[in-house]
Amino acid sequence: KSKILLASTSEIYGDPAVHPQTEDYWGNVNTVGTRSCYDEGKRCAETLFFDYYREHRLKIKVARIFNTYGPRMHPNDGRVVSNFIMQALQNEDITIYGDGSQTRSFCYVSNLIDGLIKLMESSDDFTGPVNIGNPNECSINELAEKIIAFTKSTSNIIYTSLPENDPVRRQPDITLAVKILGWKPTVELDEGLNRTIDYFSKLILSVSNINKPEPPLKYSKKSVLEIA
Ligand code: UDP
């Protein structure tokens, strides 16, 4: 009689032809591209959840999570917020893929968690899918500029090739979450980025302290990756 949450994703909308994305939009996904294993995997998971709901009355909750960021992200997982902050803090080149005009809508992690808890606490007849994200849309160029300004970095921006099937625009319509869950995001991008920058600054500092020769090392040398 367990209730089960599917952490689904905005990726199920693929490169969306509808903007902003509402839950009733079926998506625009390439089945054979480099991103497809993730997109189609999540789409198939949603299908299975709903089959189990119909066949076995399993108590399902399906959240479609839009780009989430915040403290405790992995510094090397390749996502844009962690990449740009790590690059900016170390005055390395900021790598923008494509021309940076593509957009995402970034949700601060604690807001996402609140949304998921509210979803789990909602009545059993509410299955979702429901979008959980922050509708404040931002281009990748704007994101880079903000991070450079907040970190007072001397990094340069470099433009490299855009990965295949990289969505052009992404923004959640959260009308359903507001109405059914009484949820909406409260931490705006500037504040959330500053909290995340603070986290990564401390992470880098703790690694550089460990790497100092004096006083005698208590720990073996660790990379940022291992510490995280
Ligand atoms: N991106 C970028 N530079 C990076 C990492 C990502 O320009 O160092 C771009 C990426 O091409 C995409 C956007 O930032 O357009 C968000 O990428 P991420 O992997 O964080 O999320 P997703 O594409 O899954 O929404």
Coordinates of N, CA and C and ligand atoms in Angstrom, one line a residue:
K1 N 0.8 -1.2 0.0 CA 0.0 0.0 0.0 C 0.9 1.3 0.0
S2 N 2.1 1.1 -0.4 CA 3.0 2.3 -0.5 C 2.6 3.3 -1.5
K3 N 2.9 4.5 -1.2 CA 2.8 5.6 -2.2 C 4.1 5.7 -2.9
I4 N 4.1 5.9 -4.2 CA 5.4 5.9 -4.9 C 5.6 7.1 -5.8
L5 N 6.7 7.8 -5.6 CA 7.0 9.0 -6.4 C 7.9 8.7 -7.6
L6 N 7.5 9.2 -8.7 CA 8.4 9.2 -9.9 C 9.0 10.6 -10.1
A7 N 10.3 10.7 -9.9 CA 11.0 11.9 -10.2 C 11.2 12.0 -11.7
S8 N 10.1 12.4 -12.4 CA 10.2 12.5 -13.8 C 10.8 13.9 -14.2
T9 N 10.7 14.3 -15.4 CA 11.6 15.4 -15.8 C 10.9 16.2 -17.0
S10 N 11.3 17.5 -17.1 CA 10.9 18.3 -18.2 C 11.5 17.7 -19.5
E11 N 12.5 16.9 -19.4 CA 13.0 16.3 -20.6 C 12.0 15.5 -21.4
I12 N 10.9 15.1 -20.7 CA 9.9 14.3 -21.5 C 9.2 15.2 -22.5
Y13 N 9.3 16.5 -22.4 CA 8.8 17.5 -23.4 C 9.8 17.6 -24.6
G14 N 11.0 17.1 -24.4 CA 12.0 17.2 -25.5 C 12.3 18.6 -25.9
D15 N 12.4 18.9 -27.2 CA 12.6 20.2 -27.7 C 11.2 20.8 -27.9
P16 N 10.6 21.4 -26.9 CA 9.1 21.6 -27.0 C 8.6 22.6 -28.0
A17 N 7.5 22.2 -28.7 CA 6.9 23.1 -29.7 C 5.8 23.9 -29.0
V18 N 5.6 23.7 -27.7 CA 4.6 24.5 -27.0 C 5.3 25.2 -25.9
H19 N 5.0 26.5 -25.7 CA 5.8 27.2 -24.7 C 4.8 28.2 -23.9
P20 N 4.8 28.3 -22.6 CA 5.5 27.4 -21.7 C 4.9 26.0 -21.7
Q21 N 5.6 25.0 -21.1 CA 5.1 23.6 -21.2 C 4.0 23.3 -20.1
T22 N 2.9 22.9 -20.6 CA 1.8 22.4 -19.7 C 1.8 20.9 -19.6
E23 N 1.2 20.3 -18.6 CA 1.3 18.9 -18.4 C 0.6 18.1 -19.5
D24 N -0.3 18.7 -20.2 CA -1.1 18.0 -21.3 C -0.3 18.0 -22.6
Y25 N 0.8 18.7 -22.7 CA 1.6 18.7 -23.9 C 2.4 17.3 -24.0
W26 N 2.3 16.6 -25.1 CA 2.9 15.3 -25.2 C 4.4 15.3 -25.6
G27 N 4.9 16.4 -26.0 CA 6.4 16.5 -26.2 C 6.8 16.3 -27.6
N28 N 8.1 16.6 -27.8 CA 8.7 16.5 -29.1 C 10.1 15.9 -28.9
V29 N 10.2 14.6 -28.9 CA 11.4 13.9 -28.6 C 11.9 13.0 -29.7
N30 N 13.2 13.2 -30.0 CA 13.9 12.3 -31.0 C 14.1 11.0 -30.3
T31 N 13.7 9.9 -30.9 CA 13.8 8.6 -30.3 C 15.2 8.0 -30.4
V32 N 16.0 8.5 -31.3 CA 17.3 7.9 -31.6 C 18.5 8.8 -31.4
G33 N 18.3 10.0 -30.7 CA 19.4 11.0 -30.5 C 20.3 10.6 -29.3
T34 N 21.3 11.5 -29.1 CA 22.2 11.2 -27.9 C 21.5 11.4 -26.6
R35 N 20.4 12.3 -26.5 CA 19.7 12.5 -25.3 C 18.6 11.5 -25.1
S36 N 18.3 10.7 -26.1 CA 17.1 9.9 -26.1 C 17.0 8.9 -25.0
C37 N 18.1 8.3 -24.6 CA 18.1 7.2 -23.6 C 17.5 7.8 -22.3
Y38 N 17.8 9.1 -22.0 CA 17.3 9.7 -20.8 C 15.8 10.1 -21.0
D39 N 15.5 10.8 -22.1 CA 14.2 11.3 -22.3 C 13.2 10.1 -22.4
E40 N 13.5 9.2 -23.3 CA 12.6 8.0 -23.5 C 12.5 7.1 -22.3
G41 N 13.6 7.0 -21.5 CA 13.6 6.2 -20.3 C 12.6 6.8 -19.3
K42 N 12.6 8.1 -19.2 CA 11.7 8.8 -18.2 C 10.2 8.7 -18.8
R43 N 10.1 8.8 -20.1 CA 8.7 8.7 -20.7 C 8.2 7.3 -20.5
C44 N 9.0 6.3 -20.6 CA 8.6 4.9 -20.4 C 8.2 4.7 -19.0
A45 N 9.0 5.3 -18.1 CA 8.7 5.2 -16.6 C 7.3 5.8 -16.3
E46 N 7.0 6.9 -16.9 CA 5.7 7.5 -16.7 C 4.6 6.5 -17.2
T47 N 4.8 5.9 -18.4 CA 3.9 5.0 -18.9 C 3.6 3.8 -17.9
L48 N 4.7 3.2 -17.4 CA 4.6 2.1 -16.5 C 3.9 2.5 -15.2
F49 N 4.2 3.7 -14.7 CA 3.5 4.1 -13.5 C 2.0 4.2 -13.8
F50 N 1.6 4.7 -14.9 CA 0.2 4.9 -15.1 C -0.5 3.5 -15.4
D51 N 0.3 2.6 -16.0 CA -0.3 1.2 -16.2 C -0.5 0.5 -14.9
Y52 N 0.5 0.7 -14.0 CA 0.3 0.1 -12.6 C -0.8 0.8 -11.8
Y53 N -1.0 2.1 -12.1 CA -2.1 2.8 -11.4 C -3.4 2.2 -11.9
R54 N -3.6 2.1 -13.2 CA -4.8 1.6 -13.8 C -5.1 0.1 -13.5
E55 N -4.0 -0.7 -13.6 CA -4.2 -2.2 -13.4 C -4.3 -2.6 -11.9
H56 N -3.5 -1.9 -11.1 CA -3.3 -2.3 -9.7 C -3.7 -1.3 -8.7
R57 N -4.2 -0.1 -9.1 CA -4.5 1.0 -8.3 C -3.3 1.4 -7.4
L58 N -2.1 1.2 -7.9 CA -0.9 1.7 -7.2 C -1.1 3.2 -6.9
K59 N -0.6 3.6 -5.7 CA -0.7 5.0 -5.4 C 0.5 5.7 -6.0
I60 N 0.3 6.4 -7.2 CA 1.4 7.0 -7.8 C 1.4 8.5 -7.7
K61 N 2.6 9.1 -7.8 CA 2.7 10.5 -7.8 C 3.8 10.8 -8.8
V62 N 3.5 11.6 -9.9 CA 4.5 11.8 -10.9 C 4.8 13.3 -11.0
A63 N 6.0 13.6 -10.6 CA 6.5 15.0 -10.7 C 7.4 15.2 -11.9
R64 N 7.2 16.3 -12.7 CA 8.1 16.6 -13.8 C 9.0 17.7 -13.3
I65 N 10.2 17.4 -13.0 CA 11.2 18.3 -12.4 C 11.9 19.1 -13.5
F66 N 11.9 20.4 -13.4 CA 12.6 21.3 -14.3 C 14.0 21.6 -13.7
N67 N 14.9 22.0 -14.5 CA 16.3 22.3 -14.1 C 16.4 22.8 -12.6
T68 N 17.0 22.0 -11.8 CA 17.2 22.3 -10.4 C 18.7 22.5 -10.1
Y69 N 18.9 23.4 -9.1 CA 20.3 23.7 -8.8 C 20.4 24.0 -7.3
G70 N 21.6 24.1 -6.8 CA 21.8 24.5 -5.4 C 23.0 23.8 -4.7
P71 N 23.2 24.2 -3.5 CA 24.3 23.6 -2.7 C 24.2 22.0 -2.8
R72 N 25.4 21.4 -2.8 CA 25.6 20.0 -2.9 C 25.4 19.4 -4.3
M73 N 25.3 20.3 -5.3 CA 25.4 19.7 -6.6 C 26.8 19.2 -6.7
H74 N 27.0 18.2 -7.6 CA 28.4 17.7 -7.8 C 29.2 18.7 -8.7
P75 N 30.4 19.0 -8.3 CA 31.1 20.0 -9.1 C 31.5 19.6 -10.5
N76 N 31.5 18.3 -10.7 CA 31.9 17.8 -12.0 C 30.8 17.0 -12.8
D77 N 29.6 17.3 -12.5 CA 28.6 16.5 -13.2 C 28.2 17.1 -14.6
G78 N 28.8 18.2 -14.9 CA 28.6 18.8 -16.2 C 27.4 19.7 -16.5
R79 N 26.6 19.9 -15.4 CA 25.4 20.7 -15.6 C 25.9 22.2 -15.6
V80 N 25.0 23.0 -16.2 CA 25.4 24.4 -16.5 C 25.7 25.2 -15.3
V81 N 24.9 25.1 -14.2 CA 25.1 26.0 -13.1 C 26.4 25.6 -12.4
S82 N 26.6 24.3 -12.1 CA 27.9 23.9 -11.5 C 29.1 24.2 -12.3
N83 N 29.0 23.9 -13.6 CA 30.1 24.2 -14.5 C 30.5 25.7 -14.5
F84 N 29.5 26.6 -14.7 CA 29.8 28.0 -14.7 C 30.4 28.5 -13.4
I85 N 29.8 28.1 -12.3 CA 30.3 28.6 -11.0 C 31.7 28.1 -10.7
M86 N 32.0 26.8 -11.0 CA 33.3 26.3 -10.8 C 34.3 27.0 -11.7
Q87 N 33.9 27.2 -12.9 CA 34.8 27.9 -13.8 C 35.1 29.4 -13.4
A88 N 34.0 30.1 -13.0 CA 34.1 31.5 -12.6 C 34.9 31.6 -11.3
L89 N 34.7 30.7 -10.4 CA 35.5 30.9 -9.1 C 37.0 30.6 -9.3
Q90 N 37.3 29.9 -10.3 CA 38.7 29.6 -10.6 C 39.3 30.4 -11.8
N91 N 38.5 31.4 -12.2 CA 38.9 32.3 -13.3 C 39.2 31.6 -14.5
E92 N 38.5 30.5 -14.8 CA 38.8 29.7 -16.0 C 37.7 30.1 -17.0
D93 N 37.9 29.8 -18.3 CA 37.0 30.1 -19.3 C 35.6 29.5 -19.0
I94 N 34.6 30.4 -19.3 CA 33.2 29.9 -19.1 C 32.8 29.3 -20.5
T95 N 32.3 28.0 -20.4 CA 32.1 27.3 -21.7 C 30.6 27.4 -22.0
I96 N 30.2 28.3 -23.0 CA 28.8 28.3 -23.4 C 28.7 27.4 -24.7
Y97 N 27.7 26.5 -24.6 CA 27.5 25.6 -25.8 C 26.5 26.3 -26.7
G98 N 26.9 26.4 -28.0 CA 26.0 27.1 -28.9 C 26.2 28.6 -28.8
D99 N 25.1 29.4 -29.1 CA 25.3 30.8 -29.0 C 24.8 31.4 -27.7
G100 N 24.3 30.5 -26.8 CA 23.9 30.9 -25.5 C 22.5 31.6 -25.4
S101 N 21.8 31.5 -26.6 CA 20.5 32.1 -26.6 C 19.4 31.1 -26.1
Q102 N 19.8 29.8 -26.0 CA 18.8 28.8 -25.5 C 18.5 29.2 -24.0
T103 N 17.3 28.8 -23.6 CA 16.8 29.2 -22.3 C 16.5 28.0 -21.4
R104 N 16.6 28.2 -20.1 CA 16.2 27.2 -19.1 C 15.5 28.0 -18.0
S105 N 14.8 27.3 -17.1 CA 14.1 28.0 -16.0 C 14.6 27.2 -14.8
F106 N 15.4 27.9 -13.9 CA 16.1 27.2 -12.9 C 15.4 27.3 -11.5
C107 N 15.2 26.1 -10.9 CA 14.5 26.0 -9.6 C 15.5 25.7 -8.5
Y108 N 15.4 26.5 -7.4 CA 16.3 26.3 -6.3 C 15.9 25.0 -5.6
V109 N 16.9 24.2 -5.1 CA 16.7 22.8 -4.6 C 15.7 22.7 -3.5
S110 N 15.7 23.7 -2.5 CA 14.8 23.5 -1.4 C 13.4 23.7 -1.8
N111 N 13.1 24.6 -2.8 CA 11.8 24.8 -3.3 C 11.3 23.5 -4.0
L112 N 12.2 22.9 -4.8 CA 11.8 21.6 -5.4 C 11.4 20.6 -4.3
I113 N 12.2 20.5 -3.3 CA 11.9 19.5 -2.2 C 10.5 19.8 -1.6
D114 N 10.3 21.1 -1.3 CA 8.9 21.4 -0.8 C 7.8 21.0 -1.7
G115 N 8.0 21.2 -3.0 CA 7.0 20.8 -4.0 C 6.8 19.2 -3.9
L116 N 7.9 18.5 -3.8 CA 7.8 17.0 -3.8 C 7.0 16.6 -2.5
I117 N 7.4 17.2 -1.4 CA 6.7 16.8 -0.2 C 5.2 17.1 -0.3
K118 N 4.9 18.3 -0.8 CA 3.5 18.6 -0.9 C 2.7 17.6 -1.9
L119 N 3.4 17.2 -2.9 CA 2.9 16.2 -3.8 C 2.6 14.9 -3.1
M120 N 3.5 14.5 -2.3 CA 3.4 13.2 -1.6 C 2.2 13.3 -0.5
E121 N 2.0 14.5 0.0 CA 1.0 14.7 1.0 C -0.4 15.0 0.3
S122 N -0.5 15.1 -1.0 CA -1.7 15.4 -1.6 C -2.6 14.2 -1.6
S123 N -3.9 14.4 -1.9 CA -4.8 13.2 -1.8 C -4.5 12.1 -2.8
D124 N -4.9 10.9 -2.5 CA -4.5 9.8 -3.3 C -5.0 9.8 -4.7
D125 N -6.1 10.6 -4.9 CA -6.7 10.6 -6.3 C -5.9 11.6 -7.2
F126 N -4.9 12.3 -6.6 CA -4.1 13.2 -7.5 C -2.8 12.5 -7.8
T127 N -2.7 12.1 -9.1 CA -1.5 11.3 -9.5 C -0.4 12.2 -10.1
G128 N -0.8 13.4 -10.6 CA 0.0 14.1 -11.5 C -0.2 13.5 -12.9
P129 N 0.7 13.7 -13.9 CA 1.9 14.5 -13.8 C 1.7 15.9 -13.5
V130 N 2.7 16.4 -12.7 CA 2.6 17.8 -12.3 C 4.0 18.5 -12.5
N131 N 4.1 19.6 -13.1 CA 5.4 20.3 -13.3 C 5.8 20.9 -12.0
I132 N 7.0 20.7 -11.6 CA 7.6 21.4 -10.4 C 8.9 22.1 -10.9
G133 N 8.8 23.4 -11.0 CA 9.9 24.2 -11.5 C 9.6 25.7 -11.2
N134 N 10.6 26.5 -11.6 CA 10.5 27.9 -11.4 C 10.3 28.5 -12.8
P135 N 9.1 29.2 -13.0 CA 8.9 29.7 -14.4 C 9.8 30.9 -14.8
N136 N 10.7 31.3 -14.0 CA 11.5 32.5 -14.3 C 12.6 32.0 -15.4
E137 N 12.3 32.3 -16.6 CA 13.1 31.8 -17.7 C 14.4 32.7 -17.9
C138 N 15.5 32.1 -18.3 CA 16.8 32.8 -18.4 C 17.6 32.2 -19.5
S139 N 18.2 33.0 -20.3 CA 19.1 32.5 -21.4 C 20.4 32.0 -20.7
I140 N 21.1 31.2 -21.4 CA 22.4 30.7 -20.9 C 23.4 31.9 -20.9
N141 N 23.3 32.8 -21.9 CA 24.1 34.0 -21.8 C 23.9 34.8 -20.5
E142 N 22.6 35.0 -20.2 CA 22.3 35.8 -19.0 C 22.8 35.1 -17.8
L143 N 22.7 33.8 -17.7 CA 23.2 33.0 -16.6 C 24.7 33.2 -16.4
A144 N 25.4 33.1 -17.5 CA 26.9 33.3 -17.5 C 27.2 34.7 -16.9
E145 N 26.5 35.7 -17.4 CA 26.8 37.1 -17.0 C 26.5 37.3 -15.5
K146 N 25.4 36.7 -15.0 CA 25.1 36.8 -13.6 C 26.2 36.2 -12.8
I147 N 26.6 35.0 -13.2 CA 27.6 34.2 -12.4 C 29.0 35.0 -12.4
I148 N 29.3 35.5 -13.5 CA 30.6 36.3 -13.6 C 30.5 37.5 -12.6
A149 N 29.4 38.2 -12.7 CA 29.2 39.4 -11.8 C 29.2 39.0 -10.3
F150 N 28.4 38.0 -10.0 CA 28.3 37.6 -8.5 C 29.6 37.1 -8.0
T151 N 30.5 36.5 -8.8 CA 31.7 35.9 -8.3 C 32.9 36.9 -8.5
K152 N 32.6 38.1 -9.1 CA 33.6 39.1 -9.5 C 34.8 38.4 -10.2
S153 N 34.4 37.5 -11.1 CA 35.4 36.7 -11.8 C 36.0 37.4 -13.0
T154 N 37.3 37.0 -13.3 CA 37.9 37.6 -14.5 C 37.8 36.6 -15.7
S155 N 37.0 35.6 -15.6 CA 36.8 34.6 -16.6 C 36.4 35.2 -17.9
N156 N 36.8 34.6 -19.0 CA 36.3 34.9 -20.4 C 35.2 33.9 -20.7
I157 N 34.3 34.4 -21.6 CA 33.3 33.4 -22.1 C 33.8 32.9 -23.4
I158 N 33.8 31.6 -23.6 CA 34.1 31.0 -24.9 C 32.9 30.2 -25.4
Y159 N 32.7 30.2 -26.7 CA 31.5 29.6 -27.3 C 32.0 28.3 -28.0
T160 N 31.3 27.2 -27.6 CA 31.7 25.9 -28.3 C 30.4 25.3 -28.9
S161 N 30.6 24.1 -29.5 CA 29.4 23.6 -30.3 C 28.3 23.1 -29.4
L162 N 27.1 23.2 -29.9 CA 25.9 22.9 -29.2 C 25.7 21.4 -29.3
P163 N 25.4 20.7 -28.1 CA 25.2 19.2 -28.2 C 23.9 19.0 -29.0
E164 N 23.8 17.8 -29.6 CA 22.7 17.4 -30.4 C 21.4 17.4 -29.6
N165 N 20.3 17.9 -30.3 CA 19.0 17.9 -29.7 C 18.9 18.7 -28.4
D166 N 19.8 19.7 -28.2 CA 19.7 20.5 -27.0 C 18.5 21.4 -27.1
P167 N 17.5 21.3 -26.1 CA 16.3 22.1 -26.3 C 16.5 23.6 -26.3
V168 N 15.8 24.2 -27.2 CA 15.9 25.7 -27.4 C 15.3 26.5 -26.3
R169 N 14.2 26.1 -25.8 CA 13.5 26.9 -24.8 C 12.9 25.9 -23.8
R170 N 12.8 26.3 -22.5 CA 12.2 25.5 -21.5 C 11.7 26.3 -20.4
Q171 N 10.3 26.2 -20.2 CA 9.7 27.0 -19.1 C 8.5 26.3 -18.6
P172 N 8.4 26.0 -17.3 CA 7.2 25.2 -16.8 C 6.0 26.2 -16.7
D173 N 4.9 25.6 -17.0 CA 3.6 26.3 -16.6 C 3.2 25.6 -15.3
I174 N 3.2 26.3 -14.2 CA 3.0 25.7 -12.9 C 1.6 25.9 -12.3
T175 N 0.7 26.3 -13.2 CA -0.7 26.5 -12.8 C -1.3 25.3 -12.0
L176 N -1.0 24.1 -12.4 CA -1.6 22.9 -11.8 C -1.0 22.8 -10.4
A177 N 0.3 23.0 -10.2 CA 1.0 22.8 -8.9 C 0.4 23.9 -7.9
V178 N 0.3 25.1 -8.4 CA -0.2 26.2 -7.6 C -1.7 25.9 -7.1
K179 N -2.5 25.3 -8.1 CA -3.9 25.1 -7.8 C -4.0 23.9 -6.8
I180 N -3.4 22.8 -7.2 CA -3.7 21.5 -6.4 C -2.8 21.4 -5.2
L181 N -1.5 21.8 -5.3 CA -0.6 21.6 -4.2 C -0.4 22.9 -3.3
G182 N -0.9 24.0 -3.8 CA -0.7 25.2 -3.1 C 0.8 25.5 -3.0
W183 N 1.5 25.2 -4.1 CA 3.0 25.3 -4.1 C 3.4 26.3 -5.1
K184 N 4.4 27.1 -4.8 CA 5.1 27.9 -5.8 C 6.5 28.2 -5.3
P185 N 7.5 28.4 -6.3 CA 8.8 28.6 -5.8 C 9.0 30.0 -5.2
T186 N 9.9 30.1 -4.2 CA 10.0 31.4 -3.5 C 11.5 31.9 -3.6
V187 N 12.4 31.1 -3.9 CA 13.8 31.6 -4.0 C 14.1 31.9 -5.4
E188 N 14.4 33.2 -5.6 CA 14.6 33.6 -7.0 C 16.1 33.4 -7.4
L189 N 16.3 33.5 -8.7 CA 17.6 33.0 -9.3 C 18.8 33.7 -8.6
D190 N 18.8 35.0 -8.5 CA 19.9 35.7 -7.9 C 20.3 35.2 -6.6
E191 N 19.3 35.1 -5.7 CA 19.5 34.6 -4.3 C 20.0 33.2 -4.3
G192 N 19.4 32.3 -5.1 CA 19.8 30.9 -5.2 C 21.2 30.8 -5.7
L193 N 21.5 31.6 -6.7 CA 22.9 31.5 -7.3 C 23.9 31.9 -6.2
N194 N 23.6 33.0 -5.5 CA 24.6 33.4 -4.5 C 24.8 32.3 -3.4
R195 N 23.7 31.7 -3.0 CA 23.8 30.6 -2.0 C 24.7 29.4 -2.6
T196 N 24.5 29.2 -3.9 CA 25.2 28.1 -4.5 C 26.7 28.4 -4.7
I197 N 27.0 29.7 -5.0 CA 28.3 30.2 -5.2 C 29.1 30.0 -3.8
D198 N 28.4 30.4 -2.7 CA 28.9 30.3 -1.4 C 29.3 28.8 -1.1
Y199 N 28.5 27.9 -1.5 CA 28.7 26.5 -1.3 C 30.0 26.1 -2.0
F200 N 30.1 26.4 -3.3 CA 31.2 26.0 -4.1 C 32.5 26.7 -3.7
S201 N 32.4 28.0 -3.2 CA 33.6 28.7 -2.7 C 34.2 27.9 -1.5
K202 N 33.3 27.5 -0.6 CA 33.8 26.7 0.6 C 34.4 25.4 0.2
L203 N 33.8 24.8 -0.8 CA 34.2 23.5 -1.3 C 35.7 23.6 -1.9
I204 N 35.9 24.6 -2.7 CA 37.2 24.8 -3.3 C 38.2 25.2 -2.2
L205 N 37.8 26.0 -1.2 CA 38.7 26.4 -0.1 C 39.1 25.2 0.7
S206 N 38.1 24.3 1.0 CA 38.4 23.1 1.8 C 39.4 22.2 1.0
V207 N 39.3 22.1 -0.3 CA 40.2 21.3 -1.0 C 41.6 22.0 -1.0
S208 N 41.7 23.3 -1.2 CA 43.0 23.9 -1.2 C 43.6 23.9 0.1
N209 N 42.9 23.9 1.2 CA 43.4 23.8 2.6 C 44.0 22.4 2.7
I210 N 43.3 21.4 2.3 CA 43.8 20.0 2.4 C 45.1 19.8 1.6
N211 N 45.2 20.6 0.5 CA 46.4 20.4 -0.3 C 47.6 21.3 0.1
K212 N 47.4 22.1 1.2 CA 48.6 22.9 1.7 C 49.5 22.0 2.4
P213 N 50.9 22.2 2.2 CA 51.9 21.3 2.9 C 51.9 21.5 4.4
E214 N 51.7 22.7 4.9 CA 51.8 23.0 6.4 C 50.5 23.5 6.9
P215 N 50.0 23.1 8.1 CA 50.6 22.2 9.0 C 50.4 20.7 8.4
P216 N 51.1 19.7 9.1 CA 51.1 18.4 8.5 C 49.7 17.9 8.2
L217 N 49.6 17.2 7.0 CA 48.3 16.8 6.5 C 47.7 15.8 7.4
K218 N 46.4 16.0 7.7 CA 45.6 15.0 8.4 C 45.0 14.0 7.5
Y219 N 44.8 14.5 6.2 CA 44.1 13.7 5.2 C 45.0 13.5 4.1
S220 N 44.8 12.5 3.3 CA 45.5 12.4 2.0 C 45.0 13.4 1.1
K221 N 45.8 13.8 0.1 CA 45.3 14.8 -0.9 C 44.0 14.2 -1.6
K222 N 43.0 15.1 -1.7 CA 41.8 14.7 -2.3 C 41.5 15.7 -3.4
S223 N 40.9 15.2 -4.4 CA 40.4 16.1 -5.5 C 39.1 16.7 -5.1
V224 N 38.7 17.7 -5.7 CA 37.3 18.3 -5.5 C 36.3 17.2 -5.7
L225 N 36.5 16.4 -6.6 CA 35.6 15.4 -7.0 C 35.4 14.4 -5.8
E226 N 36.5 14.0 -5.2 CA 36.3 13.0 -4.1 C 35.7 13.7 -2.9
I227 N 36.1 14.9 -2.6 CA 35.5 15.6 -1.4 C 34.0 15.7 -1.6
A228 N 33.6 16.0 -2.8 CA 32.1 16.2 -3.0 C 31.4 14.9 -2.8
Ligands
UDP1 N1 25.5 24.4 -21.1 C1 26.5 25.3 -21.5 N2 27.7 25.1 -20.9 C2 28.0 24.1 -20.0 C3 27.0 23.2 -19.6 C4 25.7 23.4 -20.2 O1 26.3 26.2 -22.3 O2 29.2 24.1 -19.5 C5 24.1 24.5 -21.7 C6 23.5 23.3 -22.3 O3 23.9 23.1 -23.7 C7 22.1 23.6 -22.2 C8 22.0 24.4 -20.9 O4 23.3 24.9 -20.7 O5 21.6 24.4 -23.3 C9 21.5 23.5 -19.7 O6 22.4 22.4 -19.6 P1 22.2 21.3 -18.4 O7 23.0 20.1 -18.8 O8 22.5 22.0 -17.1 O9 20.7 21.0 -18.4 P2 19.7 20.4 -19.5 O10 20.2 20.6 -20.9 O11 19.5 18.9 -19.2 O12 18.4 21.2 -19.4

